[in-house]
Coordinates of C-alpha atoms in Angstrom, one line a residue:
X1 CA 69.3 -2.8 -32.9
X2 CA 65.8 -1.7 -32.1
X3 CA 64.4 0.7 -34.7
X4 CA 61.4 3.1 -34.3
X5 CA 59.3 0.8 -36.5
X6 CA 59.6 -2.0 -33.9
X7 CA 58.7 0.1 -31.0
X8 CA 55.3 -1.4 -30.5
X9 CA 56.2 -5.0 -29.6
X10 CA 57.4 -5.4 -26.0
X11 CA 59.4 -8.6 -25.4
X12 CA 57.6 -11.4 -23.6
X13 CA 60.0 -11.0 -20.6
X14 CA 58.4 -7.6 -19.9
X15 CA 54.8 -8.4 -20.7
X16 CA 53.6 -6.5 -17.7
X17 CA 55.0 -3.3 -19.3
X18 CA 51.7 -2.9 -21.1
X19 CA 49.9 -2.4 -17.8
X20 CA 49.4 1.3 -17.1
X21 CA 50.2 2.8 -13.7
X22 CA 47.5 3.1 -11.1
X23 CA 44.8 5.5 -12.2
X24 CA 45.7 5.3 -15.9
X25 CA 43.8 2.2 -16.8
X26 CA 40.8 4.0 -18.1
X27 CA 43.1 6.4 -20.1
X28 CA 44.6 3.4 -21.8
X29 CA 41.2 2.5 -23.1
X30 CA 41.2 5.6 -25.3
X31 CA 43.4 3.8 -27.8
X32 CA 46.8 5.0 -29.0
X33 CA 45.4 7.8 -31.1
X34 CA 43.2 9.1 -28.3
X35 CA 46.1 9.0 -25.9
X36 CA 48.2 11.2 -28.3
X37 CA 45.4 13.7 -28.7
X38 CA 44.7 13.9 -25.0
X39 CA 48.4 14.5 -24.4
X40 CA 48.5 17.2 -27.0
X41 CA 45.5 19.0 -25.4
X42 CA 47.2 18.8 -22.0
X43 CA 50.4 20.2 -23.3
X44 CA 48.7 23.2 -24.8
X45 CA 47.0 24.2 -21.6
X46 CA 50.2 23.6 -19.7
X47 CA 52.1 25.7 -22.2
X48 CA 49.7 28.6 -21.8
X49 CA 50.2 28.4 -18.1
X50 CA 54.0 28.2 -18.4
X51 CA 54.0 31.4 -20.4
X52 CA 52.4 33.3 -17.6
X53 CA 55.0 31.8 -15.2
X54 CA 58.1 32.7 -17.1
X55 CA 58.2 36.4 -15.9
X56 CA 58.2 35.1 -12.3
X57 CA 60.7 32.2 -12.7
X58 CA 62.5 32.6 -16.0
X59 CA 62.7 30.1 -18.8
X60 CA 65.3 27.8 -17.1
X61 CA 63.4 28.1 -13.8
X62 CA 60.2 27.0 -15.4
X63 CA 61.9 24.0 -16.9
X64 CA 63.5 23.1 -13.6
X65 CA 60.2 23.3 -11.8
X66 CA 58.5 21.2 -14.5
X67 CA 61.0 18.4 -14.3
X68 CA 61.4 18.5 -10.5
X69 CA 57.7 18.4 -9.7
X70 CA 57.0 15.8 -12.4
X71 CA 59.9 13.6 -11.2
X72 CA 58.6 13.7 -7.6
X73 CA 55.0 12.9 -8.6
X74 CA 56.0 10.0 -10.9
X75 CA 58.4 8.5 -8.4
X76 CA 55.8 8.6 -5.7
X77 CA 53.1 7.1 -7.9
X78 CA 55.2 4.5 -9.8
X79 CA 57.7 3.6 -7.1
X80 CA 60.1 2.1 -9.7
X81 CA 62.4 -0.7 -8.8
X82 CA 66.1 0.2 -8.8
X83 CA 67.4 -3.4 -8.9
X84 CA 67.2 -6.0 -11.6
X85 CA 68.0 -3.7 -14.5
X86 CA 70.8 -4.2 -17.0
X87 CA 73.4 -1.6 -17.9
X88 CA 71.6 -1.2 -21.2
X89 CA 68.4 -0.5 -19.4
X90 CA 70.0 2.2 -17.3
X91 CA 71.8 3.6 -20.3
X92 CA 68.5 3.9 -22.1
X93 CA 66.7 5.7 -19.3
X94 CA 69.6 8.1 -18.7
X95 CA 69.7 9.1 -22.4
X96 CA 65.9 9.4 -22.3
X97 CA 66.2 11.8 -19.3
X98 CA 68.9 13.9 -20.9
X99 CA 66.7 14.1 -24.1
X100 CA 63.7 15.3 -22.1
X101 CA 65.7 17.9 -20.3
X102 CA 67.3 19.2 -23.5
X103 CA 64.0 19.2 -25.4
X104 CA 62.3 21.3 -22.7
X105 CA 65.2 23.6 -22.1
X106 CA 65.8 24.4 -25.8
X107 CA 62.1 25.0 -26.4
X108 CA 61.7 27.5 -23.6
X109 CA 64.8 29.3 -24.7
X110 CA 63.2 29.5 -28.2
X111 CA 59.8 31.0 -27.0
X112 CA 61.8 33.5 -24.9
X113 CA 63.1 34.9 -28.2
X114 CA 60.5 34.2 -30.9
X115 CA 56.6 33.9 -31.0
X116 CA 55.1 30.6 -29.8
X117 CA 53.5 29.8 -33.2
X118 CA 56.7 29.8 -35.3
X119 CA 58.6 28.1 -32.4
X120 CA 56.1 25.2 -32.3
X121 CA 56.2 25.0 -36.1
X122 CA 60.0 24.8 -36.3
X123 CA 60.0 22.2 -33.4
X124 CA 57.5 20.0 -35.2
X125 CA 60.0 19.6 -38.1
X126 CA 61.9 17.1 -35.9
X127 CA 59.2 14.5 -35.5
X128 CA 58.2 15.0 -39.2
X129 CA 61.7 14.3 -40.3
X130 CA 61.7 11.2 -38.1
X131 CA 58.5 10.0 -39.7
X132 CA 60.1 10.2 -43.2
X133 CA 63.4 8.5 -42.3
X134 CA 61.9 5.8 -40.0
X135 CA 59.1 4.8 -42.2
X136 CA 59.4 1.8 -44.5
X137 CA 56.4 2.8 -46.6
X138 CA 56.4 5.4 -49.4
X139 CA 52.9 6.5 -48.5
X140 CA 54.0 7.9 -45.2
X141 CA 56.2 10.3 -47.0
X142 CA 53.1 11.7 -48.6
X143 CA 51.4 12.1 -45.2
X144 CA 54.5 13.8 -43.8
X145 CA 54.6 16.2 -46.7
X146 CA 51.0 17.1 -46.2
X147 CA 51.5 17.7 -42.5
X148 CA 54.7 19.7 -43.2
X149 CA 52.7 22.0 -45.6
X150 CA 50.1 22.5 -43.0
X151 CA 52.7 23.3 -40.3
X152 CA 54.3 26.0 -42.5
X153 CA 50.9 27.5 -43.3
X154 CA 50.1 27.6 -39.6
X155 CA 53.4 29.4 -39.1
X156 CA 52.4 32.1 -41.6
X157 CA 54.1 30.5 -44.6
X158 CA 57.6 31.6 -43.8
X159 CA 60.1 32.4 -41.0
X160 CA 61.9 35.5 -42.3
X161 CA 62.6 38.1 -39.7
X162 CA 62.8 35.6 -36.8
X163 CA 65.6 35.9 -34.3
X164 CA 68.2 33.4 -35.6
X165 CA 69.2 32.3 -32.1
X166 CA 65.6 31.6 -31.2
X167 CA 65.0 29.7 -34.5
X168 CA 68.1 27.6 -33.8
X169 CA 66.8 26.8 -30.3
X170 CA 63.5 25.7 -31.8
X171 CA 65.2 23.5 -34.4
X172 CA 67.3 22.0 -31.6
X173 CA 64.2 21.3 -29.6
X174 CA 62.7 19.6 -32.7
X175 CA 65.8 17.3 -33.0
X176 CA 65.5 16.4 -29.3
X177 CA 61.7 15.8 -29.8
X178 CA 62.6 13.2 -32.4
X179 CA 65.1 11.6 -30.1
X180 CA 62.5 11.7 -27.3
X181 CA 60.1 9.7 -29.5
X182 CA 62.7 7.0 -30.1
X183 CA 64.0 6.7 -26.5
X184 CA 60.5 6.9 -25.0
X185 CA 59.6 3.8 -27.0
X186 CA 62.8 2.0 -26.0
X187 CA 62.3 2.9 -22.3
X188 CA 58.7 1.7 -22.5
X189 CA 59.8 -1.7 -23.7
X190 CA 62.5 -2.1 -21.0
X191 CA 60.6 -0.9 -17.9
X192 CA 57.2 -1.9 -16.6
X193 CA 54.3 0.5 -16.4
X194 CA 55.7 4.1 -16.3
X195 CA 58.8 3.2 -14.2
X196 CA 61.2 4.2 -16.9
X197 CA 59.5 7.5 -17.4
X198 CA 59.7 8.3 -13.7
X199 CA 63.4 7.4 -13.5
X200 CA 64.2 9.4 -16.7
X201 CA 62.3 12.4 -15.3
X202 CA 64.4 12.2 -12.2
X203 CA 67.6 12.2 -14.3
X204 CA 66.4 15.3 -16.2
X205 CA 65.5 17.1 -13.0
X206 CA 68.9 16.4 -11.4
X207 CA 70.7 17.7 -14.5
X208 CA 68.5 20.8 -15.0
X209 CA 68.0 22.0 -11.4
X210 CA 71.4 23.7 -11.1
X211 CA 70.6 25.7 -14.2
X212 CA 67.2 26.8 -12.9
X213 CA 68.7 27.8 -9.5
X214 CA 71.5 29.7 -11.3
X215 CA 68.9 31.8 -13.2
X216 CA 66.1 32.2 -10.7
X217 CA 67.6 31.5 -7.3
X218 CA 65.2 31.9 -4.4
X219 CA 62.4 32.9 -6.8
X220 CA 61.7 29.2 -7.2
X221 CA 60.7 29.0 -3.5
X222 CA 57.9 31.5 -3.8
X223 CA 54.6 29.6 -2.9
X224 CA 52.7 31.0 -5.9
X225 CA 55.6 30.1 -8.2
X226 CA 55.8 26.6 -6.8
X227 CA 52.0 26.1 -7.2
X228 CA 52.0 27.3 -10.8
X229 CA 55.1 25.2 -11.5
X230 CA 53.4 22.1 -10.1
X231 CA 50.4 22.8 -12.4
X232 CA 52.6 23.2 -15.4
X233 CA 54.5 20.0 -14.5
X234 CA 51.2 18.0 -14.3
X235 CA 49.8 19.4 -17.5
X236 CA 52.9 19.7 -19.6
X237 CA 55.0 16.7 -18.3
X238 CA 53.4 14.1 -16.1
X239 CA 50.1 13.6 -18.0
X240 CA 51.2 14.0 -21.6
X241 CA 54.5 12.1 -21.3
X242 CA 52.7 9.2 -19.6
X243 CA 50.0 9.2 -22.3
X244 CA 52.6 9.3 -25.1
X245 CA 54.6 6.5 -23.5
X246 CA 51.5 4.3 -23.3
X247 CA 50.6 5.2 -26.9
X248 CA 54.1 4.4 -28.2
X249 CA 53.7 0.8 -27.0
X250 CA 50.9 0.3 -29.6
X251 CA 51.8 2.9 -32.3
X252 CA 54.9 3.0 -34.6
X253 CA 57.2 6.0 -34.0
X254 CA 56.7 7.1 -37.7
X255 CA 52.9 7.3 -37.3
X256 CA 53.2 8.8 -33.8
X257 CA 55.5 11.5 -35.2
X258 CA 53.0 12.6 -37.8
X259 CA 50.2 12.7 -35.2
X260 CA 52.4 15.0 -33.1
X261 CA 52.1 17.5 -35.9
X262 CA 48.6 18.1 -34.6
X263 CA 50.2 20.2 -31.8
X264 CA 50.0 23.5 -33.7
X265 CA 46.5 22.7 -34.9
X266 CA 45.3 22.0 -31.4
X267 CA 46.8 25.3 -30.3
X268 CA 45.0 27.2 -33.1
X269 CA 41.7 25.5 -32.4
X270 CA 42.0 26.2 -28.7
X271 CA 42.6 29.8 -29.5
X272 CA 39.5 30.0 -31.6
X273 CA 37.2 28.2 -29.0
X274 CA 38.6 29.6 -25.8
X275 CA 40.1 33.0 -26.8
X276 CA 37.6 33.8 -29.6
X277 CA 40.5 34.2 -32.1
X278 CA 39.2 34.1 -35.6
X279 CA 41.0 31.7 -38.0
X280 CA 42.3 33.0 -41.3
X281 CA 41.8 31.1 -44.5
X282 CA 45.5 30.0 -44.4
X283 CA 45.1 28.8 -40.8
X284 CA 41.9 26.8 -41.7
X285 CA 43.7 25.3 -44.6
X286 CA 46.7 24.4 -42.4
X287 CA 44.4 22.6 -39.9
X288 CA 42.8 20.7 -42.8
X289 CA 46.1 19.5 -44.1
X290 CA 47.5 18.4 -40.8
X291 CA 44.3 16.6 -39.9
X292 CA 44.2 14.9 -43.3
X293 CA 47.8 13.8 -42.9
X294 CA 47.2 12.4 -39.4
X295 CA 44.1 10.5 -40.5
X296 CA 45.9 9.1 -43.5
X297 CA 48.8 8.0 -41.3
X298 CA 46.4 6.2 -38.9
X299 CA 44.5 4.6 -41.7
X300 CA 47.7 3.4 -43.2
X301 CA 48.8 1.9 -39.9
X302 CA 45.4 0.2 -39.3
X303 CA 45.4 -1.3 -42.8
X304 CA 48.9 -2.6 -42.2
X305 CA 47.9 -4.1 -38.9
X306 CA 44.9 -5.9 -40.4
X307 CA 47.0 -7.3 -43.2
X308 CA 49.5 -8.7 -40.7
X309 CA 46.8 -10.3 -38.6
X310 CA 45.2 -11.8 -41.7
X311 CA 48.6 -13.2 -42.7
X312 CA 49.1 -14.7 -39.3
X313 CA 45.6 -16.2 -39.3
X314 CA 46.2 -17.8 -42.7
X315 CA 49.3 -19.5 -41.6
X316 CA 47.9 -20.5 -38.2
X317 CA 50.5 -18.6 -36.3
X318 CA 48.3 -16.2 -34.4
X319 CA 48.2 -16.6 -30.7

């Protein structure tokens, strides 16, 4: 069974899986950490736009538009092959699609009931839990603990008074986020380029479209709504999911999960730079803790990779 820790080594039979889709070659040169950060920034801008769209299309309608437009774009760009895949390959991509649909649906149900900050904070607990359980090194528990402390500070140090249904939706989204990390890595190993992502997005769109139609109906056909939905799809789904899939081919899921805790910090920083929102002492401390945890996780991974390469060189097995 493939574990998150082995998510970075595609089998030789699918060596071309490391080649990014057309137009993403330069993005791949950012390195795995840069890819994750770029994806996080894109998600925050897309999320802000989605909030303005929710009064027009509803939470489920926004998710349906996101998945549908993203699926169409990725299918046109990637043109994935439908033949030559095993049942296990298809099972993986179907579960990945279900996971993406559930993650998005649960999160938007959460932000419809509780503020965005606490919702993101609760959602991040899923990847952080994954980083602890998936890691084989005790030091990663320390980085996860630091990131967790920062996330709670960013959420105001507590969650009393939140709508319990909204909090439950956010926690559910966090669990799906952790599953997304695992199945994104597995899909990336089994399908070349971003083919698996395109197919999984199509699965999620097919599953979620009836829910969006049931809630919003003909509102989804409004030209302005469609245009905003397309922008949300590109910023919140197509670009970040593709960047994360590329990153997961070169970064263990445990380290990736800790890096994803930068999401609340990116949101707070964007608010300060773009919206002129002053940071409190607690928020500044939260950002420092999360950044320290992320840097520590990356340094740990880099050091581990260097030791592995040195061991291979010493035994003459490299290459």
